[in-house]
DNA sequence: AAGGTCTTTAACCGATCAGTTAAGTAACGA
DNA sequence: TCGTTACTTAACTGATCGGTTAAAGACCTT
């Protein structure tokens, strides 16, 4: 389980970690702020953050004694890209949508 | 870890299971066929299939002594939908793309 | 009914996971 | 320098995970 996608998906497999990401979508936050909504200890949160950081889903900074976390969604793009391969299996309008996206691509160039 | 998304993401967190899904994208297959590329025992594959089935990522049928698996990508749609919330954090062209998709929606109605 | 093929279940094992408490580290403020 | 706030590391625990081998089902063929 050393590959990138596995690390990303298993980071996302935990509801606490997904909730942390949701919170971070609203802006940077310190460890204590992130811990506040949960009924688990700070060390537990600290390790969740380490998992998210390891997956590249957050980056961390230090300001005085506070360690701030910041959302980095690039891994989500990778995970989404992997799933896109299966889009035709669920999306009836895939062909149409695909055409639109292709058009958009062409517009850009 | 009883929620649907967690079950889906942890099913996807294993490379063997993702490879099985990739194989199934090419069509239905029996357990032995699915096991063939891997260097692990049949019971191990059998349990991977149970995990995928439990996540709703495959459905299974019986034909004589063969149990065929079939890709069901709906959970991938759900997972993608969850990640979409973060799209603006990675996709520079999100606004533009979003506009296009909205236009597509309106066309449909 | 007996034997063969395909698959699952059971029992076990070592590793990893998510949590705990207790102790350690880092930076500030008096 | 001492105390306080913020966070991490260490050591432990019980549960889950991914694999194994051995035995049990399920269905076909003869």
PDB file of C-alpha atoms (C1' of nucleotides) in Angstrom:
ATOM      1  CA  UNK A   1       0.000   0.000   0.000  1.00  0.00           C
ATOM      2  CA  UNK A   2       2.768   2.409  -0.890  1.00  0.00           C
ATOM      3  CA  UNK A   3       1.159   3.948  -3.946  1.00  0.00           C
ATOM      4  CA  UNK A   4      -0.169   7.476  -3.919  1.00  0.00           C
ATOM      5  CA  UNK A   5      -3.800   6.727  -4.687  1.00  0.00           C
ATOM      6  CA  UNK A   6      -4.031   4.205  -1.869  1.00  0.00           C
ATOM      7  CA  UNK A   7      -2.644   6.744   0.572  1.00  0.00           C
ATOM      8  CA  UNK A   8      -5.139   9.344  -0.639  1.00  0.00           C
ATOM      9  CA  UNK A   9      -8.154   7.054  -0.560  1.00  0.00           C
ATOM     10  CA  UNK A  10      -7.377   5.687   2.869  1.00  0.00           C
ATOM     11  CA  UNK A  11      -6.893   9.210   4.185  1.00  0.00           C
ATOM     12  CA  UNK A  12     -10.402   9.968   2.898  1.00  0.00           C
ATOM     13  CA  UNK A  13     -11.837   6.767   4.344  1.00  0.00           C
ATOM     14  CA  UNK A  14     -12.120   8.266   7.812  1.00  0.00           C
ATOM     15  CA  UNK A  15     -15.143  10.490   8.569  1.00  0.00           C
ATOM     16  CA  UNK A  16     -13.230  12.604  11.094  1.00  0.00           C
ATOM     17  CA  UNK A  17     -10.598  13.387   8.481  1.00  0.00           C
ATOM     18  CA  UNK A  18     -13.231  14.249   5.880  1.00  0.00           C
ATOM     19  CA  UNK A  19     -14.868  16.572   8.393  1.00  0.00           C
ATOM     20  CA  UNK A  20     -11.496  18.225   9.010  1.00  0.00           C
ATOM     21  CA  UNK A  21     -11.113  18.823   5.275  1.00  0.00           C
ATOM     22  CA  UNK A  22     -14.618  20.276   5.151  1.00  0.00           C
ATOM     23  CA  UNK A  23     -13.731  22.666   7.932  1.00  0.00           C
ATOM     24  CA  UNK A  24     -10.505  23.656   6.187  1.00  0.00           C
ATOM     25  CA  UNK A  25     -12.445  24.507   3.041  1.00  0.00           C
ATOM     26  CA  UNK A  26     -13.637  27.542   5.010  1.00  0.00           C
ATOM     27  CA  UNK A  27     -10.099  28.638   5.765  1.00  0.00           C
ATOM     28  CA  UNK A  28      -6.976  27.823   7.705  1.00  0.00           C
ATOM     29  CA  UNK A  29      -7.338  26.626  11.276  1.00  0.00           C
ATOM     30  CA  UNK A  30      -5.222  25.636  14.254  1.00  0.00           C
ATOM     31  CA  UNK A  31      -5.169  22.165  15.775  1.00  0.00           C
ATOM     32  CA  UNK A  32      -7.327  23.157  18.735  1.00  0.00           C
ATOM     33  CA  UNK A  33      -9.872  24.802  16.448  1.00  0.00           C
ATOM     34  CA  UNK A  34     -10.013  21.707  14.309  1.00  0.00           C
ATOM     35  CA  UNK A  35     -10.390  19.484  17.364  1.00  0.00           C
ATOM     36  CA  UNK A  36     -13.235  21.499  18.853  1.00  0.00           C
ATOM     37  CA  UNK A  37     -16.214  19.790  17.130  1.00  0.00           C
ATOM     38  CA  UNK A  38     -14.987  16.288  17.969  1.00  0.00           C
ATOM     39  CA  UNK A  39     -15.223  14.228  21.075  1.00  0.00           C
ATOM     40  CA  UNK A  40     -11.724  12.816  20.774  1.00  0.00           C
ATOM     41  CA  UNK A  41      -8.397  13.769  22.313  1.00  0.00           C
ATOM     42  CA  UNK A  42      -5.948  16.277  20.842  1.00  0.00           C
ATOM     43  CA  UNK A  43      -3.295  13.627  20.143  1.00  0.00           C
ATOM     44  CA  UNK A  44      -5.840  11.775  18.043  1.00  0.00           C
ATOM     45  CA  UNK A  45      -6.518  14.923  16.001  1.00  0.00           C
ATOM     46  CA  UNK A  46      -2.806  15.533  15.720  1.00  0.00           C
ATOM     47  CA  UNK A  47      -2.362  12.134  14.136  1.00  0.00           C
ATOM     48  CA  UNK A  48      -5.278  12.620  11.773  1.00  0.00           C
ATOM     49  CA  UNK A  49      -3.544  15.771  10.599  1.00  0.00           C
ATOM     50  CA  UNK A  50      -0.352  13.847  10.051  1.00  0.00           C
ATOM     51  CA  UNK A  51      -2.219  11.349   7.893  1.00  0.00           C
ATOM     52  CA  UNK A  52      -3.788  14.159   5.843  1.00  0.00           C
ATOM     53  CA  UNK A  53      -0.438  15.864   5.472  1.00  0.00           C
ATOM     54  CA  UNK A  54       1.192  12.624   4.377  1.00  0.00           C
ATOM     55  CA  UNK A  55      -1.480  12.272   1.702  1.00  0.00           C
ATOM     56  CA  UNK A  56      -0.759  15.822   0.561  1.00  0.00           C
ATOM     57  CA  UNK A  57      -4.295  16.891   1.419  1.00  0.00           C
ATOM     58  CA  UNK A  58      -3.132  19.602   3.775  1.00  0.00           C
ATOM     59  CA  UNK A  59       0.004  21.655   4.299  1.00  0.00           C
ATOM     60  CA  UNK A  60       1.039  23.007   7.646  1.00  0.00           C
ATOM     61  CA  UNK A  61       2.610  26.188   8.898  1.00  0.00           C
ATOM     62  CA  UNK A  62       3.710  27.555  12.194  1.00  0.00           C
ATOM     63  CA  UNK A  63       2.764  30.932  13.667  1.00  0.00           C
ATOM     64  CA  UNK A  64       4.172  31.289  17.155  1.00  0.00           C
ATOM     65  CA  UNK A  65       2.855  28.327  19.138  1.00  0.00           C
ATOM     66  CA  UNK A  66       0.049  27.655  16.686  1.00  0.00           C
ATOM     67  CA  UNK A  67       0.275  25.138  13.909  1.00  0.00           C
ATOM     68  CA  UNK A  68      -2.110  26.101  11.146  1.00  0.00           C
ATOM     69  CA  UNK A  69      -3.433  23.667   8.574  1.00  0.00           C
ATOM     70  CA  UNK A  70      -4.387  24.596   5.062  1.00  0.00           C
ATOM     71  CA  UNK A  71      -6.334  22.612   2.491  1.00  0.00           C
ATOM     72  CA  UNK A  72      -4.393  21.311  -0.527  1.00  0.00           C
ATOM     73  CA  UNK A  73      -6.891  19.705  -2.857  1.00  0.00           C
ATOM     74  CA  UNK A  74      -4.515  18.519  -5.571  1.00  0.00           C
ATOM     75  CA  UNK A  75      -4.764  14.880  -4.377  1.00  0.00           C
ATOM     76  CA  UNK A  76      -8.515  15.121  -4.766  1.00  0.00           C
ATOM     77  CA  UNK A  77      -7.946  16.034  -8.391  1.00  0.00           C
ATOM     78  CA  UNK A  78      -5.839  12.891  -8.787  1.00  0.00           C
ATOM     79  CA  UNK A  79      -8.454  10.714  -7.113  1.00  0.00           C
ATOM     80  CA  UNK A  80     -11.195  12.261  -9.235  1.00  0.00           C
ATOM     81  CA  UNK A  81      -9.111  11.689 -12.344  1.00  0.00           C
ATOM     82  CA  UNK A  82      -8.856   8.003 -11.508  1.00  0.00           C
ATOM     83  CA  UNK A  83     -12.625   7.743 -11.052  1.00  0.00           C
ATOM     84  CA  UNK A  84     -13.329   9.618 -14.260  1.00  0.00           C
ATOM     85  CA  UNK A  85     -12.318   6.480 -16.144  1.00  0.00           C
ATOM     86  CA  UNK A  86     -15.530   4.916 -14.886  1.00  0.00           C
ATOM     87  CA  UNK A  87     -17.796   7.848 -15.573  1.00  0.00           C
ATOM     88  CA  UNK A  88     -19.481   6.212 -18.538  1.00  0.00           C
ATOM     89  CA  UNK A  89     -20.680   3.491 -16.158  1.00  0.00           C
ATOM     90  CA  UNK A  90     -22.825   5.869 -14.180  1.00  0.00           C
ATOM     91  CA  UNK A  91     -23.370   9.021 -16.175  1.00  0.00           C
ATOM     92  CA  UNK A  92     -25.983   8.737 -18.874  1.00  0.00           C
ATOM     93  CA  UNK A  93     -25.106  12.152 -20.175  1.00  0.00           C
ATOM     94  CA  UNK A  94     -21.437  11.322 -20.284  1.00  0.00           C
ATOM     95  CA  UNK A  95     -21.141  11.550 -24.046  1.00  0.00           C
ATOM     96  CA  UNK A  96     -22.831  14.928 -24.145  1.00  0.00           C
ATOM     97  CA  UNK A  97     -20.873  16.236 -21.214  1.00  0.00           C
ATOM     98  CA  UNK A  98     -17.677  14.935 -22.688  1.00  0.00           C
ATOM     99  CA  UNK A  99     -18.378  16.792 -25.909  1.00  0.00           C
ATOM    100  CA  UNK A 100     -18.915  19.989 -23.975  1.00  0.00           C
ATOM    101  CA  UNK A 101     -15.690  19.605 -22.053  1.00  0.00           C
ATOM    102  CA  UNK A 102     -13.785  18.900 -25.243  1.00  0.00           C
ATOM    103  CA  UNK A 103     -15.232  22.050 -26.762  1.00  0.00           C
ATOM    104  CA  UNK A 104     -14.117  23.953 -23.696  1.00  0.00           C
ATOM    105  CA  UNK A 105     -10.618  22.558 -24.115  1.00  0.00           C
ATOM    106  CA  UNK A 106     -10.510  23.732 -27.716  1.00  0.00           C
ATOM    107  CA  UNK A 107     -11.751  27.167 -26.782  1.00  0.00           C
ATOM    108  CA  UNK A 108      -8.868  27.488 -24.378  1.00  0.00           C
ATOM    109  CA  UNK A 109      -6.167  26.742 -26.975  1.00  0.00           C
TER     110      UNK A 109
ATOM    111  CA  UNK B   1     -16.927   3.894  10.096  1.00  0.00           C
ATOM    112  CA  UNK B   2     -20.403   2.885   9.220  1.00  0.00           C
ATOM    113  CA  UNK B   3     -21.179   5.655   6.752  1.00  0.00           C
ATOM    114  CA  UNK B   4     -21.415   4.988   3.062  1.00  0.00           C
ATOM    115  CA  UNK B   5     -18.575   7.247   1.905  1.00  0.00           C
ATOM    116  CA  UNK B   6     -16.144   5.670   4.340  1.00  0.00           C
ATOM    117  CA  UNK B   7     -17.046   2.217   3.089  1.00  0.00           C
ATOM    118  CA  UNK B   8     -16.572   3.358  -0.504  1.00  0.00           C
ATOM    119  CA  UNK B   9     -13.262   5.122   0.073  1.00  0.00           C
ATOM    120  CA  UNK B  10     -11.767   2.283   2.057  1.00  0.00           C
ATOM    121  CA  UNK B  11     -12.834  -0.172  -0.628  1.00  0.00           C
ATOM    122  CA  UNK B  12     -10.906   1.990  -3.094  1.00  0.00           C
ATOM    123  CA  UNK B  13      -7.883   2.270  -0.807  1.00  0.00           C
ATOM    124  CA  UNK B  14      -6.561  -1.139  -1.825  1.00  0.00           C
ATOM    125  CA  UNK B  15      -4.616  -1.423  -5.108  1.00  0.00           C
ATOM    126  CA  UNK B  16      -5.751  -4.991  -5.726  1.00  0.00           C
ATOM    127  CA  UNK B  17      -9.376  -3.926  -5.476  1.00  0.00           C
ATOM    128  CA  UNK B  18      -8.817  -0.950  -7.796  1.00  0.00           C
ATOM    129  CA  UNK B  19      -7.179  -3.304 -10.294  1.00  0.00           C
ATOM    130  CA  UNK B  20     -10.187  -5.598 -10.079  1.00  0.00           C
ATOM    131  CA  UNK B  21     -12.486  -2.663 -10.869  1.00  0.00           C
ATOM    132  CA  UNK B  22     -10.265  -1.753 -13.801  1.00  0.00           C
ATOM    133  CA  UNK B  23     -10.576  -5.278 -15.126  1.00  0.00           C
ATOM    134  CA  UNK B  24     -14.343  -5.247 -14.686  1.00  0.00           C
ATOM    135  CA  UNK B  25     -14.579  -2.064 -16.735  1.00  0.00           C
ATOM    136  CA  UNK B  26     -13.819  -4.327 -19.688  1.00  0.00           C
ATOM    137  CA  UNK B  27     -16.689  -6.624 -18.869  1.00  0.00           C
ATOM    138  CA  UNK B  28     -17.986  -9.211 -16.439  1.00  0.00           C
ATOM    139  CA  UNK B  29     -15.597 -11.820 -15.120  1.00  0.00           C
ATOM    140  CA  UNK B  30     -15.515 -14.861 -12.882  1.00  0.00           C
ATOM    141  CA  UNK B  31     -13.558 -15.089  -9.647  1.00  0.00           C
ATOM    142  CA  UNK B  32     -10.817 -17.231 -11.177  1.00  0.00           C
ATOM    143  CA  UNK B  33     -10.462 -14.842 -14.092  1.00  0.00           C
ATOM    144  CA  UNK B  34     -10.197 -11.891 -11.728  1.00  0.00           C
ATOM    145  CA  UNK B  35      -7.631 -13.713  -9.603  1.00  0.00           C
ATOM    146  CA  UNK B  36      -5.404 -14.622 -12.526  1.00  0.00           C
ATOM    147  CA  UNK B  37      -3.177 -11.490 -12.638  1.00  0.00           C
ATOM    148  CA  UNK B  38      -2.480 -11.552  -8.906  1.00  0.00           C
ATOM    149  CA  UNK B  39      -0.090 -13.537  -6.835  1.00  0.00           C
ATOM    150  CA  UNK B  40      -2.528 -14.088  -4.000  1.00  0.00           C
ATOM    151  CA  UNK B  41      -4.828 -16.943  -3.075  1.00  0.00           C
ATOM    152  CA  UNK B  42      -8.405 -17.352  -4.277  1.00  0.00           C
ATOM    153  CA  UNK B  43      -9.887 -16.864  -0.803  1.00  0.00           C
ATOM    154  CA  UNK B  44      -8.122 -13.501  -0.650  1.00  0.00           C
ATOM    155  CA  UNK B  45      -9.707 -12.467  -3.957  1.00  0.00           C
ATOM    156  CA  UNK B  46     -13.044 -13.768  -2.768  1.00  0.00           C
ATOM    157  CA  UNK B  47     -12.861 -11.440   0.207  1.00  0.00           C
ATOM    158  CA  UNK B  48     -11.812  -8.462  -1.887  1.00  0.00           C
ATOM    159  CA  UNK B  49     -14.923  -9.090  -3.965  1.00  0.00           C
ATOM    160  CA  UNK B  50     -17.031  -9.155  -0.838  1.00  0.00           C
ATOM    161  CA  UNK B  51     -15.630  -5.776   0.181  1.00  0.00           C
ATOM    162  CA  UNK B  52     -16.364  -4.323  -3.270  1.00  0.00           C
ATOM    163  CA  UNK B  53     -19.871  -5.773  -3.214  1.00  0.00           C
ATOM    164  CA  UNK B  54     -20.484  -4.374   0.247  1.00  0.00           C
ATOM    165  CA  UNK B  55     -19.458  -0.939  -1.035  1.00  0.00           C
ATOM    166  CA  UNK B  56     -21.884  -1.350  -3.938  1.00  0.00           C
ATOM    167  CA  UNK B  57     -19.029  -1.152  -6.440  1.00  0.00           C
ATOM    168  CA  UNK B  58     -19.874  -4.519  -7.959  1.00  0.00           C
ATOM    169  CA  UNK B  59     -22.901  -6.757  -8.188  1.00  0.00           C
ATOM    170  CA  UNK B  60     -22.680 -10.500  -8.483  1.00  0.00           C
ATOM    171  CA  UNK B  61     -24.515 -13.202 -10.331  1.00  0.00           C
ATOM    172  CA  UNK B  62     -24.376 -16.941 -10.543  1.00  0.00           C
ATOM    173  CA  UNK B  63     -24.143 -19.029 -13.677  1.00  0.00           C
ATOM    174  CA  UNK B  64     -23.781 -22.681 -12.810  1.00  0.00           C
ATOM    175  CA  UNK B  65     -20.692 -22.933 -10.607  1.00  0.00           C
ATOM    176  CA  UNK B  66     -19.363 -19.580 -11.737  1.00  0.00           C
ATOM    177  CA  UNK B  67     -19.938 -16.359  -9.849  1.00  0.00           C
ATOM    178  CA  UNK B  68     -19.649 -13.420 -12.180  1.00  0.00           C
ATOM    179  CA  UNK B  69     -18.883  -9.893 -11.029  1.00  0.00           C
ATOM    180  CA  UNK B  70     -20.115  -6.773 -12.735  1.00  0.00           C
ATOM    181  CA  UNK B  71     -19.017  -3.180 -12.240  1.00  0.00           C
ATOM    182  CA  UNK B  72     -21.501  -0.837 -10.571  1.00  0.00           C
ATOM    183  CA  UNK B  73     -20.022   2.633 -10.654  1.00  0.00           C
ATOM    184  CA  UNK B  74     -22.749   4.518  -8.810  1.00  0.00           C
ATOM    185  CA  UNK B  75     -20.651   4.728  -5.603  1.00  0.00           C
ATOM    186  CA  UNK B  76     -17.910   6.367  -7.650  1.00  0.00           C
ATOM    187  CA  UNK B  77     -20.398   9.027  -8.615  1.00  0.00           C
ATOM    188  CA  UNK B  78     -21.126   9.607  -4.936  1.00  0.00           C
ATOM    189  CA  UNK B  79     -17.449   9.807  -4.058  1.00  0.00           C
ATOM    190  CA  UNK B  80     -16.809  12.161  -6.956  1.00  0.00           C
ATOM    191  CA  UNK B  81     -19.753  14.290  -5.864  1.00  0.00           C
ATOM    192  CA  UNK B  82     -18.194  14.643  -2.426  1.00  0.00           C
ATOM    193  CA  UNK B  83     -14.857  15.699  -3.907  1.00  0.00           C
ATOM    194  CA  UNK B  84     -16.485  18.160  -6.271  1.00  0.00           C
ATOM    195  CA  UNK B  85     -17.055  20.418  -3.282  1.00  0.00           C
ATOM    196  CA  UNK B  86     -13.323  21.037  -3.264  1.00  0.00           C
ATOM    197  CA  UNK B  87     -12.882  21.519  -6.974  1.00  0.00           C
ATOM    198  CA  UNK B  88     -12.307  25.262  -6.692  1.00  0.00           C
ATOM    199  CA  UNK B  89      -9.243  24.493  -4.580  1.00  0.00           C
ATOM    200  CA  UNK B  90      -7.473  22.814  -7.429  1.00  0.00           C
ATOM    201  CA  UNK B  91      -9.131  23.782 -10.652  1.00  0.00           C
ATOM    202  CA  UNK B  92      -8.220  27.234 -11.884  1.00  0.00           C
ATOM    203  CA  UNK B  93     -10.818  27.020 -14.581  1.00  0.00           C
ATOM    204  CA  UNK B  94     -13.488  25.965 -12.178  1.00  0.00           C
ATOM    205  CA  UNK B  95     -15.589  29.089 -12.609  1.00  0.00           C
ATOM    206  CA  UNK B  96     -15.553  28.768 -16.362  1.00  0.00           C
ATOM    207  CA  UNK B  97     -16.230  25.060 -16.281  1.00  0.00           C
ATOM    208  CA  UNK B  98     -18.993  25.580 -13.781  1.00  0.00           C
ATOM    209  CA  UNK B  99     -20.640  28.088 -16.062  1.00  0.00           C
ATOM    210  CA  UNK B 100     -20.515  25.600 -18.911  1.00  0.00           C
ATOM    211  CA  UNK B 101     -22.046  22.849 -16.819  1.00  0.00           C
ATOM    212  CA  UNK B 102     -24.797  25.170 -15.655  1.00  0.00           C
ATOM    213  CA  UNK B 103     -25.531  26.060 -19.251  1.00  0.00           C
ATOM    214  CA  UNK B 104     -25.723  22.363 -20.002  1.00  0.00           C
ATOM    215  CA  UNK B 105     -28.200  21.898 -17.179  1.00  0.00           C
ATOM    216  CA  UNK B 106     -30.399  24.669 -18.525  1.00  0.00           C
ATOM    217  CA  UNK B 107     -30.302  23.243 -22.027  1.00  0.00           C
ATOM    218  CA  UNK B 108     -31.612  19.984 -20.620  1.00  0.00           C
ATOM    219  CA  UNK B 109     -34.672  21.532 -18.952  1.00  0.00           C
TER     220      UNK B 109
ATOM    221  C1'  DA C   1     -23.863 -41.604  -6.574  1.00  0.00           C
ATOM    222  C1'  DA C   2     -19.183 -40.173  -7.389  1.00  0.00           C
ATOM    223  C1'  DG C   3     -15.892 -37.111  -8.936  1.00  0.00           C
ATOM    224  C1'  DG C   4     -14.431 -32.662 -10.735  1.00  0.00           C
ATOM    225  C1'  DT C   5     -14.516 -27.620 -10.993  1.00  0.00           C
ATOM    226  C1'  DC C   6     -15.398 -23.153  -8.994  1.00  0.00           C
ATOM    227  C1'  DT C   7     -15.987 -20.556  -4.987  1.00  0.00           C
ATOM    228  C1'  DT C   8     -16.723 -19.437  -0.079  1.00  0.00           C
ATOM    229  C1'  DT C   9     -16.175 -20.050   4.986  1.00  0.00           C
ATOM    230  C1'  DA C  10     -13.467 -20.838   9.094  1.00  0.00           C
ATOM    231  C1'  DA C  11      -9.633 -20.342  11.863  1.00  0.00           C
ATOM    232  C1'  DC C  12      -5.562 -18.325  12.382  1.00  0.00           C
ATOM    233  C1'  DC C  13      -1.570 -14.683  12.082  1.00  0.00           C
ATOM    234  C1'  DG C  14       1.083 -10.441  11.862  1.00  0.00           C
ATOM    235  C1'  DA C  15       0.568  -5.598  10.706  1.00  0.00           C
ATOM    236  C1'  DT C  16      -1.769  -1.392  10.747  1.00  0.00           C
ATOM    237  C1'  DC C  17      -5.295   1.733  12.716  1.00  0.00           C
ATOM    238  C1'  DA C  18      -7.763   4.811  15.741  1.00  0.00           C
ATOM    239  C1'  DG C  19      -8.125   5.740  20.028  1.00  0.00           C
ATOM    240  C1'  DT C  20      -6.247   6.414  24.981  1.00  0.00           C
ATOM    241  C1'  DT C  21      -3.110   8.655  28.887  1.00  0.00           C
ATOM    242  C1'  DA C  22       1.179  10.509  30.231  1.00  0.00           C
ATOM    243  C1'  DA C  23       5.172  12.819  29.269  1.00  0.00           C
ATOM    244  C1'  DG C  24       7.892  15.905  26.271  1.00  0.00           C
ATOM    245  C1'  DT C  25       8.743  20.070  23.221  1.00  0.00           C
ATOM    246  C1'  DA C  26       8.066  24.783  21.513  1.00  0.00           C
ATOM    247  C1'  DA C  27       6.965  29.496  21.810  1.00  0.00           C
ATOM    248  C1'  DC C  28       4.868  33.245  24.178  1.00  0.00           C
ATOM    249  C1'  DG C  29       4.149  36.562  28.129  1.00  0.00           C
ATOM    250  C1'  DA C  30       5.056  38.245  32.832  1.00  0.00           C
TER     251       DA C  30
ATOM    252  C1'  DT D   1      13.272  32.219  34.442  1.00  0.00           C
ATOM    253  C1'  DC D   2       8.827  30.548  35.380  1.00  0.00           C
ATOM    254  C1'  DG D   3       4.336  29.485  34.131  1.00  0.00           C
ATOM    255  C1'  DT D   4       0.938  28.943  30.467  1.00  0.00           C
ATOM    256  C1'  DT D   5      -0.747  27.724  26.060  1.00  0.00           C
ATOM    257  C1'  DA D   6      -0.406  24.814  21.992  1.00  0.00           C
ATOM    258  C1'  DC D   7       0.920  20.854  20.127  1.00  0.00           C
ATOM    259  C1'  DT D   8       3.527  16.298  19.432  1.00  0.00           C
ATOM    260  C1'  DT D   9       5.680  11.936  20.785  1.00  0.00           C
ATOM    261  C1'  DA D  10       5.705   7.599  23.239  1.00  0.00           C
ATOM    262  C1'  DA D  11       3.742   3.606  24.905  1.00  0.00           C
ATOM    263  C1'  DC D  12      -0.057   0.971  25.157  1.00  0.00           C
ATOM    264  C1'  DT D  13      -4.767  -1.290  23.703  1.00  0.00           C
ATOM    265  C1'  DG D  14      -8.458  -3.407  21.159  1.00  0.00           C
ATOM    266  C1'  DA D  15     -10.299  -3.737  16.524  1.00  0.00           C
ATOM    267  C1'  DT D  16      -9.854  -4.274  11.742  1.00  0.00           C
ATOM    268  C1'  DC D  17      -7.205  -5.712   7.604  1.00  0.00           C
ATOM    269  C1'  DG D  18      -5.040  -8.552   4.249  1.00  0.00           C
ATOM    270  C1'  DG D  19      -3.055 -12.528   3.782  1.00  0.00           C
ATOM    271  C1'  DT D  20      -2.571 -17.744   4.644  1.00  0.00           C
ATOM    272  C1'  DT D  21      -4.162 -23.009   4.651  1.00  0.00           C
ATOM    273  C1'  DA D  22      -7.711 -26.350   5.280  1.00  0.00           C
ATOM    274  C1'  DA D  23     -12.296 -27.614   4.994  1.00  0.00           C
ATOM    275  C1'  DA D  24     -16.968 -26.983   3.301  1.00  0.00           C
ATOM    276  C1'  DG D  25     -20.579 -25.752  -0.366  1.00  0.00           C
ATOM    277  C1'  DA D  26     -22.584 -25.520  -4.827  1.00  0.00           C
ATOM    278  C1'  DC D  27     -23.179 -27.033  -9.211  1.00  0.00           C
ATOM    279  C1'  DC D  28     -22.014 -29.803 -13.379  1.00  0.00           C
ATOM    280  C1'  DT D  29     -20.821 -34.345 -15.704  1.00  0.00           C
ATOM    281  C1'  DT D  30     -20.727 -39.135 -16.077  1.00  0.00           C
TER     282       DT D  30
END
